[in-house]
Short mmCIF file of C-alpha atoms and ligand atoms in Angstrom, two decimals:
data_model
loop_
_atom_site.label_atom_id
_atom_site.label_comp_id
_atom_site.label_asym_id
_atom_site.label_seq_id
_atom_site.Cartn_x
_atom_site.Cartn_y
_atom_site.Cartn_z
CA MET A 14 -38.17 34.69 37.74
CA LYS A 15 -34.67 35.65 38.94
CA LEU A 16 -33.29 36.17 42.42
CA ARG A 17 -33.12 39.66 43.87
CA GLN A 18 -29.60 41.06 44.14
CA THR A 19 -29.03 42.77 47.46
CA TRP A 20 -26.11 44.30 49.33
CA ARG A 21 -25.40 44.57 53.05
CA TRP A 22 -24.97 48.13 54.24
CA PHE A 23 -24.07 48.95 57.86
CA GLY A 24 -25.84 52.31 57.83
CA PRO A 25 -24.61 55.90 57.50
CA SER A 26 -21.22 55.13 59.11
CA ASP A 27 -20.42 52.37 56.58
CA PRO A 28 -17.40 53.42 54.48
CA VAL A 29 -19.23 51.88 51.50
CA THR A 30 -21.92 54.47 50.80
CA LEU A 31 -25.34 54.11 49.20
CA ASP A 32 -23.95 55.94 46.15
CA ASP A 33 -21.20 53.31 45.91
CA ILE A 34 -23.74 50.52 46.22
CA LEU A 35 -25.77 51.90 43.33
CA GLN A 36 -22.76 51.31 41.08
CA THR A 37 -22.50 47.64 42.05
CA GLY A 38 -25.78 46.97 40.30
CA ALA A 39 -27.40 45.69 43.51
CA GLU A 40 -31.13 46.31 43.56
CA GLY A 41 -31.91 46.22 47.25
CA ILE A 42 -30.35 46.91 50.63
CA VAL A 43 -29.89 44.61 53.59
CA THR A 44 -29.40 46.54 56.80
CA ALA A 45 -30.35 47.00 60.44
CA LEU A 46 -30.67 49.79 62.97
CA HIS A 47 -27.26 48.98 64.41
CA HIS A 48 -27.39 51.89 66.86
CA VAL A 49 -30.36 50.37 68.73
CA PRO A 50 -29.05 48.26 71.66
CA HIS A 51 -29.78 44.54 71.36
CA GLY A 52 -33.32 43.77 72.43
CA GLU A 53 -34.68 47.33 72.45
CA LEU A 54 -37.65 48.39 70.34
CA TRP A 55 -37.20 49.62 66.78
CA THR A 56 -39.68 52.49 66.48
CA VAL A 57 -41.69 53.21 63.36
CA ASP A 58 -40.11 56.64 63.24
CA ASP A 59 -36.55 55.26 63.26
CA ILE A 60 -37.34 52.59 60.69
CA ARG A 61 -39.08 55.06 58.41
CA LYS A 62 -36.17 57.51 58.52
CA ARG A 63 -33.71 54.79 57.53
CA LYS A 64 -36.02 53.56 54.79
CA GLU A 65 -36.43 57.07 53.37
CA LEU A 66 -32.68 57.56 53.35
CA ILE A 67 -32.28 54.38 51.31
CA MET A 68 -35.11 55.30 48.96
CA SER A 69 -33.71 58.79 48.40
CA LYS A 70 -30.86 57.07 46.52
CA GLY A 71 -33.17 54.99 44.36
CA LEU A 72 -32.71 51.78 46.37
CA THR A 73 -35.12 49.76 48.51
CA TRP A 74 -34.72 48.23 51.98
CA ASP A 75 -35.47 44.59 51.20
CA VAL A 76 -34.16 42.64 54.17
CA VAL A 77 -33.39 43.31 57.81
CA GLU A 78 -30.17 41.72 59.02
CA SER A 79 -30.50 41.35 61.92
CA VAL A 80 -33.03 42.05 64.61
CA THR A 81 -30.68 40.65 67.23
CA ILE A 82 -32.07 38.42 69.96
CA HIS A 83 -31.40 39.48 73.52
CA GLU A 84 -29.25 36.99 75.49
CA GLU A 85 -32.06 36.68 78.07
CA ILE A 86 -34.32 35.27 75.36
CA LYS A 87 -31.65 32.73 74.35
CA THR A 88 -31.10 31.73 77.96
CA ARG A 89 -34.79 32.13 78.89
CA SER A 90 -33.82 34.02 82.00
CA GLY A 91 -34.41 37.44 83.56
CA ARG A 92 -36.79 39.62 81.56
CA TYR A 93 -37.02 37.31 78.53
CA GLN A 94 -40.78 37.72 78.17
CA HIS A 95 -40.37 41.49 78.11
CA TRP A 96 -37.76 41.21 75.31
CA ILE A 97 -40.04 38.87 73.36
CA GLU A 98 -42.88 41.39 73.55
CA LEU A 99 -40.52 44.08 72.23
CA TYR A 100 -39.40 41.76 69.44
CA LYS A 101 -43.03 41.24 68.41
CA GLN A 102 -43.62 44.98 68.35
CA THR A 103 -40.46 45.52 66.28
CA LEU A 104 -41.82 42.99 63.75
CA ARG A 105 -45.14 44.85 63.65
CA ASN A 106 -43.34 48.17 63.16
CA LEU A 107 -41.20 46.79 60.34
CA ALA A 108 -44.27 45.40 58.60
CA GLU A 109 -46.00 48.75 58.96
CA CYS A 110 -43.08 50.29 57.08
CA GLY A 111 -43.34 47.63 54.34
CA ILE A 112 -40.24 45.62 55.26
CA ASN A 113 -41.01 41.93 55.38
CA ILE A 114 -37.90 39.74 55.59
CA VAL A 115 -36.10 39.57 58.93
CA THR A 116 -32.83 37.70 59.49
CA TYR A 117 -31.64 36.72 62.96
CA ASN A 118 -29.43 34.12 64.57
CA PHE A 119 -29.51 32.10 67.77
CA MET A 120 -25.77 31.86 68.40
CA PRO A 121 -25.03 32.10 72.12
CA VAL A 122 -22.84 35.05 73.15
CA ASN A 123 -20.86 35.61 69.94
CA ASP A 124 -22.11 36.13 66.40
CA TRP A 125 -19.71 34.97 63.64
CA THR A 126 -16.22 34.13 64.86
CA ARG A 127 -12.83 34.25 63.14
CA THR A 128 -9.23 34.17 64.34
CA ASN A 129 -7.64 36.25 61.55
CA LEU A 130 -9.19 39.10 59.58
CA ASP A 131 -6.43 39.64 57.04
CA LEU A 132 -4.96 36.39 55.80
CA THR A 133 -2.97 37.15 52.65
CA MET A 134 -4.08 35.18 49.60
CA LYS A 135 -1.80 34.14 46.73
CA ASP A 136 -3.02 37.10 44.66
CA GLY A 137 -2.24 39.62 47.44
CA SER A 138 -5.85 40.16 48.51
CA LYS A 139 -6.84 39.54 52.13
CA ALA A 140 -9.39 37.12 53.54
CA LEU A 141 -11.00 36.12 56.83
CA TYR A 142 -9.73 32.92 58.42
CA PHE A 143 -10.73 30.54 61.23
CA ASN A 144 -8.08 28.40 62.85
CA TRP A 145 -8.64 25.97 65.74
CA TYR A 146 -5.13 26.49 67.20
CA ASP A 147 -5.67 30.21 67.69
CA MET A 148 -9.19 29.59 68.89
CA ALA A 149 -7.80 27.27 71.59
CA LEU A 150 -5.07 29.79 72.43
CA PHE A 151 -7.75 32.44 72.99
CA ASP A 152 -10.04 30.13 74.92
CA ILE A 153 -7.44 28.57 77.23
CA TYR A 154 -4.80 31.28 77.70
CA ILE A 155 -6.63 34.59 77.19
CA LEU A 156 -10.24 33.97 78.18
CA GLU A 157 -9.04 31.33 80.70
CA ARG A 158 -12.36 29.53 80.50
CA PRO A 159 -12.56 26.81 83.17
CA GLY A 160 -12.36 23.37 81.57
CA ALA A 161 -11.53 24.79 78.14
CA ALA A 162 -8.61 22.39 77.62
CA ASP A 163 -11.03 19.43 77.77
CA ASP A 164 -12.73 20.60 74.59
CA TYR A 165 -9.77 20.25 72.22
CA PRO A 166 -7.87 17.24 70.86
CA ALA A 167 -4.28 16.75 72.03
CA GLU A 168 -2.80 17.91 68.73
CA VAL A 169 -4.68 21.24 68.96
CA LEU A 170 -3.66 21.68 72.61
CA ALA A 171 0.00 21.15 71.78
CA GLU A 172 -0.02 23.64 68.92
CA ALA A 173 -1.99 26.19 70.98
CA GLU A 174 0.56 25.93 73.78
CA LYS A 175 3.40 26.40 71.30
CA ARG A 176 1.70 29.48 69.85
CA PHE A 177 1.01 30.85 73.32
CA LYS A 178 4.70 30.59 74.21
CA GLN A 179 5.62 32.49 71.08
CA SER A 180 2.91 35.12 71.54
CA THR A 181 3.33 38.65 72.92
CA LYS A 182 0.92 40.76 74.97
CA GLU A 183 0.16 42.70 71.82
CA SER A 184 -0.46 39.64 69.65
CA ARG A 185 -2.77 38.21 72.32
CA GLU A 186 -4.75 41.45 72.53
CA ASN A 187 -5.00 41.49 68.80
CA LEU A 188 -6.33 37.90 68.73
CA ALA A 189 -8.88 38.68 71.46
CA ASN A 190 -10.15 41.68 69.50
CA ILE A 191 -10.58 39.53 66.41
CA VAL A 192 -12.38 36.65 68.16
CA MET A 193 -14.72 39.10 69.90
CA PHE A 194 -15.00 41.42 66.90
CA GLY A 195 -18.79 41.30 66.64
CA ILE A 196 -20.80 43.37 64.20
CA PRO A 197 -19.48 46.71 62.87
CA GLY A 198 -21.17 49.64 64.61
CA GLU A 199 -22.36 47.53 67.57
CA LYS A 200 -21.02 47.43 71.11
CA LYS A 201 -17.89 45.28 71.50
CA ALA A 202 -17.53 42.89 74.43
CA SER A 203 -14.54 42.96 76.80
CA ILE A 204 -12.99 39.80 78.29
CA PRO A 205 -14.79 40.26 81.68
CA GLU A 206 -18.10 40.83 79.86
CA MET A 207 -17.48 37.76 77.77
CA ARG A 208 -16.89 35.70 80.95
CA GLN A 209 -20.12 37.02 82.45
CA LYS A 210 -22.06 36.15 79.32
CA LEU A 211 -20.57 32.65 79.20
CA ALA A 212 -21.61 32.12 82.81
CA LEU A 213 -25.25 32.61 81.81
CA TYR A 214 -24.98 29.45 79.71
CA ARG A 215 -23.50 27.27 82.45
CA ASP A 216 -26.65 25.17 82.74
CA ILE A 217 -27.80 25.40 79.12
CA ASP A 218 -27.00 22.41 76.98
CA ARG A 219 -27.99 21.76 73.37
CA ASN A 220 -31.49 20.55 74.27
CA ALA A 221 -32.22 23.49 76.53
CA LEU A 222 -31.06 25.96 73.89
CA ARG A 223 -33.22 24.24 71.28
CA GLU A 224 -36.22 24.46 73.60
CA ASN A 225 -35.57 28.15 74.13
CA LEU A 226 -35.45 28.75 70.39
CA VAL A 227 -38.68 26.80 69.85
CA TYR A 228 -40.38 28.75 72.64
CA PHE A 229 -39.22 32.06 71.11
CA LEU A 230 -40.47 31.01 67.68
CA SER A 231 -43.81 29.80 69.01
CA GLN A 232 -44.23 33.25 70.54
CA ILE A 233 -43.22 35.43 67.59
CA THR A 234 -44.40 33.45 64.53
CA PRO A 235 -48.13 34.19 65.08
CA VAL A 236 -47.28 37.90 64.87
CA ALA A 237 -44.98 37.42 61.89
CA ASP A 238 -47.68 35.38 60.11
CA GLU A 239 -50.31 37.98 60.87
CA VAL A 240 -48.29 40.93 59.53
CA GLY A 241 -46.69 39.03 56.63
CA ILE A 242 -43.09 38.89 57.79
CA LYS A 243 -40.78 36.08 56.68
CA LEU A 244 -38.22 35.10 59.31
CA ALA A 245 -34.81 33.79 58.27
CA ILE A 246 -32.62 32.07 60.85
CA HIS A 247 -28.93 32.29 60.01
CA PRO A 248 -26.76 29.23 60.60
CA ASP A 249 -24.05 29.25 63.25
CA ASP A 250 -20.71 30.46 61.95
CA PRO A 251 -18.63 28.36 62.25
CA PRO A 252 -21.15 25.49 62.53
CA TYR A 253 -19.45 23.95 65.57
CA ASP A 254 -19.69 24.28 69.33
CA ILE A 255 -17.17 26.91 70.40
CA LEU A 256 -16.11 28.31 73.79
CA GLY A 257 -18.03 25.49 75.44
CA LEU A 258 -21.31 26.84 74.02
CA PRO A 259 -23.84 24.68 72.22
CA ARG A 260 -24.56 25.60 68.62
CA ILE A 261 -27.93 24.45 67.31
CA VAL A 262 -28.15 25.69 63.69
CA ARG A 263 -25.36 23.72 62.01
CA ASN A 264 -26.80 21.22 59.55
CA MET A 265 -29.88 19.72 57.91
CA ASP A 266 -30.98 17.91 61.07
CA ASP A 267 -30.95 21.18 63.00
CA TYR A 268 -32.91 23.00 60.30
CA ALA A 269 -35.40 20.12 60.00
CA TYR A 270 -35.95 20.28 63.76
CA ILE A 271 -36.42 24.07 63.81
CA LEU A 272 -38.73 24.18 60.80
CA SER A 273 -40.86 21.22 61.84
CA SER A 274 -41.14 22.17 65.53
CA VAL A 275 -42.83 25.44 64.63
CA PRO A 276 -44.60 24.85 61.32
CA ALA A 277 -45.63 28.46 60.72
CA ALA A 278 -45.48 30.05 57.26
CA SER A 279 -43.16 32.74 58.60
CA ASN A 280 -40.63 30.27 60.04
CA GLY A 281 -37.79 29.99 57.52
CA ALA A 282 -34.07 30.07 56.92
CA CYS A 283 -31.24 32.26 55.76
CA PHE A 284 -29.24 29.84 53.59
CA CYS A 285 -25.63 30.91 54.18
CA THR A 286 -23.29 28.83 52.03
CA GLY A 287 -20.17 30.12 53.79
CA SER A 288 -21.31 29.17 57.29
CA LEU A 289 -22.80 25.81 56.33
CA GLY A 290 -19.92 25.08 53.94
CA ALA A 291 -17.40 25.19 56.79
CA SER A 292 -18.65 21.78 57.98
CA PHE A 293 -17.54 18.55 56.28
CA ASP A 294 -20.98 17.05 56.96
CA ASN A 295 -23.07 19.45 54.90
CA ASP A 296 -24.07 18.70 51.31
CA LEU A 297 -25.26 22.17 50.36
CA PRO A 298 -27.17 21.52 47.11
CA ASP A 299 -28.99 18.68 48.88
CA MET A 300 -29.81 20.92 51.84
CA ALA A 301 -31.18 23.62 49.53
CA ARG A 302 -33.35 21.01 47.79
CA LYS A 303 -34.70 19.79 51.13
CA MET A 304 -35.34 23.26 52.53
CA GLY A 305 -37.10 24.46 49.36
CA ASN A 306 -39.37 27.43 49.85
CA LYS A 307 -38.40 27.65 53.52
CA ILE A 308 -35.33 29.50 52.27
CA HIS A 309 -36.30 33.14 52.75
CA PHE A 310 -32.90 34.73 52.16
CA VAL A 311 -29.56 33.58 50.74
CA HIS A 312 -25.94 34.47 51.54
CA LEU A 313 -23.54 33.32 48.83
CA ARG A 314 -19.93 32.91 49.90
CA ASN A 315 -17.26 30.21 49.67
CA VAL A 316 -14.81 28.60 52.06
CA LYS A 317 -11.74 26.40 51.71
CA LYS A 318 -11.15 23.91 54.52
CA ASP A 319 -8.04 21.95 55.45
CA ALA A 320 -8.08 18.46 56.94
CA ALA A 321 -8.17 19.85 60.51
CA GLY A 322 -11.29 21.91 59.80
CA ASN A 323 -9.54 25.29 59.69
CA PHE A 324 -10.92 27.36 56.83
CA TYR A 325 -10.41 30.59 54.94
CA GLU A 326 -12.94 32.50 52.88
CA ASP A 327 -12.20 31.82 49.23
CA ASP A 328 -13.35 33.56 46.04
CA HIS A 329 -17.12 33.29 45.61
CA LEU A 330 -16.76 30.74 42.81
CA GLY A 331 -13.68 29.04 44.32
CA GLY A 332 -13.45 26.93 47.49
CA ASP A 333 -15.31 23.83 48.61
CA VAL A 334 -18.89 24.94 47.93
CA ASP A 335 -20.13 23.95 44.49
CA MET A 336 -21.66 27.34 43.75
CA TYR A 337 -23.01 26.22 40.37
CA ALA A 338 -24.96 23.39 42.00
CA VAL A 339 -26.22 25.58 44.87
CA MET A 340 -27.27 28.38 42.51
CA THR A 341 -29.09 25.85 40.32
CA GLU A 342 -31.07 24.52 43.31
CA ILE A 343 -31.95 27.99 44.56
CA LEU A 344 -33.09 29.02 41.09
CA ARG A 345 -35.16 25.85 40.81
CA ILE A 346 -36.94 26.81 44.05
CA GLN A 347 -37.33 30.34 42.71
CA GLN A 348 -39.24 29.15 39.63
CA GLY A 349 -42.14 27.99 41.76
CA LEU A 350 -42.51 31.25 43.66
CA GLY A 351 -44.39 34.45 42.96
CA SER A 352 -41.73 36.75 44.43
CA SER A 353 -37.94 36.92 44.19
CA ILE A 354 -35.76 35.32 46.86
CA PRO A 355 -33.14 37.91 47.83
CA PHE A 356 -29.47 36.95 47.91
CA ARG A 357 -26.40 38.95 48.74
CA PRO A 358 -22.74 38.38 47.92
CA ASP A 359 -21.55 37.59 51.42
CA HIS A 360 -18.11 38.84 52.41
CA GLY A 361 -15.38 39.43 49.87
CA HIS A 362 -11.63 39.76 49.83
CA GLN A 363 -10.05 43.09 50.66
CA MET A 364 -8.39 43.85 47.33
CA LEU A 365 -7.12 46.55 44.97
CA ASP A 366 -7.76 50.08 46.27
CA ASP A 367 -9.59 48.72 49.32
CA LEU A 368 -6.26 47.44 50.67
CA LYS A 369 -5.34 51.08 51.32
CA LYS A 370 -8.65 51.91 53.01
CA SER A 371 -10.13 51.22 56.38
CA THR A 372 -12.92 48.73 55.74
CA ASN A 373 -15.30 46.52 57.72
CA PRO A 374 -13.75 43.02 57.72
CA GLY A 375 -15.42 40.95 55.02
CA TYR A 376 -17.46 43.92 53.88
CA SER A 377 -15.15 46.04 51.75
CA CYS A 378 -16.60 47.08 48.41
CA ILE A 379 -14.46 45.70 45.62
CA GLY A 380 -14.24 42.07 46.78
CA ARG A 381 -18.00 41.89 47.18
CA LEU A 382 -18.47 43.66 43.86
CA ARG A 383 -16.34 40.95 42.24
CA GLY A 384 -18.48 38.31 43.99
CA LEU A 385 -21.75 39.91 42.96
CA ALA A 386 -20.61 40.23 39.34
CA GLU A 387 -19.55 36.57 39.21
CA LEU A 388 -22.72 35.34 40.89
CA ARG A 389 -24.91 37.46 38.64
CA GLY A 390 -23.22 35.96 35.58
CA LEU A 391 -23.56 32.45 36.99
CA GLU A 392 -27.26 33.06 37.59
CA LEU A 393 -27.85 34.35 34.08
CA GLY A 394 -26.10 31.35 32.56
CA ILE A 395 -28.14 28.86 34.58
CA VAL A 396 -31.42 30.66 33.91
CA LYS A 397 -30.79 30.69 30.13
CA ALA A 398 -29.54 27.11 29.99
CA ASN A 399 -32.69 25.87 31.71
CA GLY A 400 -35.09 27.94 29.65
CA TRP A 401 -36.17 29.85 32.78
CA ASN A 402 -36.54 33.59 32.58
C1 DNO B 24 -21.51 37.74 59.04
C2 DNO B 24 -22.96 37.62 58.95
C3 DNO B 24 -23.61 37.31 60.27
C4 DNO B 24 -25.12 37.46 60.17
C5 DNO B 24 -25.87 37.20 61.43
C6 DNO B 24 -27.34 37.06 61.14
O1 DNO B 24 -20.90 38.32 58.22
O2 DNO B 24 -23.35 36.73 57.98
O3 DNO B 24 -23.14 38.19 61.23
O4 DNO B 24 -25.42 38.76 59.79
O5 DNO B 24 -25.41 36.10 62.09
O6 DNO B 24 -28.07 37.22 62.30
#
């Protein structure tokens, strides 16, 4: 049995339309109700309308990415129990509409973080990039987080200071917008809002955040098990502590802790090779082997790191991640299952005609289409060579 080829769509305002997606050869859609504020209930009516829209084009809604977790759940403060009850009801509503894989993350404050959204590659295409010097520049000189300078090595501090001196008001605003970019179609944070959110985590260290995640999972997994939903926690991107915030989904130890602390059938992972591949410590094929059928969803993407840990997003089959080895492990897991694990080509370079269009960073059409085509070919080759079908 093969994997299921899916495609992330940001809803009706996505410049890549459902008609476009049909031509990529993707079989299923990954999406969310991005207009619903974080934490609020997804109603059956809203879910059904979105599902019907997708089905009217001959596609299916296979995976939700993401039902975002309210910050009060992550910090276990304020009305967290109220938000958890809403989360449970959203899971029930999704199951009622026949949607049964739900991706989420437990990154404090920010979702994925980059410092450059259009790094020019040798071939003229553009890629997303993360650089510690610009991250430090943002953290120390723009966000002005108390104690920020203590979190970076001297070499990074020196380069950040140099870059700050050369920066302009406009370049600093631009950097802040990139670091706080968030998810297309969702509310963007301002610097004062970001400071307020960071303050909520003042007393939350790694252990406390882990406990909050385990509490959340112990609350929602009985519902997910009952209605047949598979949960898929996305790793932290990048898999490092940033902005003084603890990150708790970075490597195999973190996943082992999360999966064993709440041993429910529904408790599983989104295996994102781009996020996990940004760490020198992660051996991805080995992680896939260890996680086995706890992998409920897969993001395939590649990264190229330099010695300092800065990284850019490379071609899907280029970069540091051995995509052949990862694909082989995922397909090996797939052979023992009765249903297809969905994967999507994650991010892609802005290239060809897309360079002239306004696109969602990482989510333009042609770069992902190239990725999907390459990954689909890789899959076919591995399946045939192993006598799988
Ligand atoms: C970035 C994405 C992430 C992911 C969420 C899952 O492109 O992979 O934003 O959707 O972290 O909750």
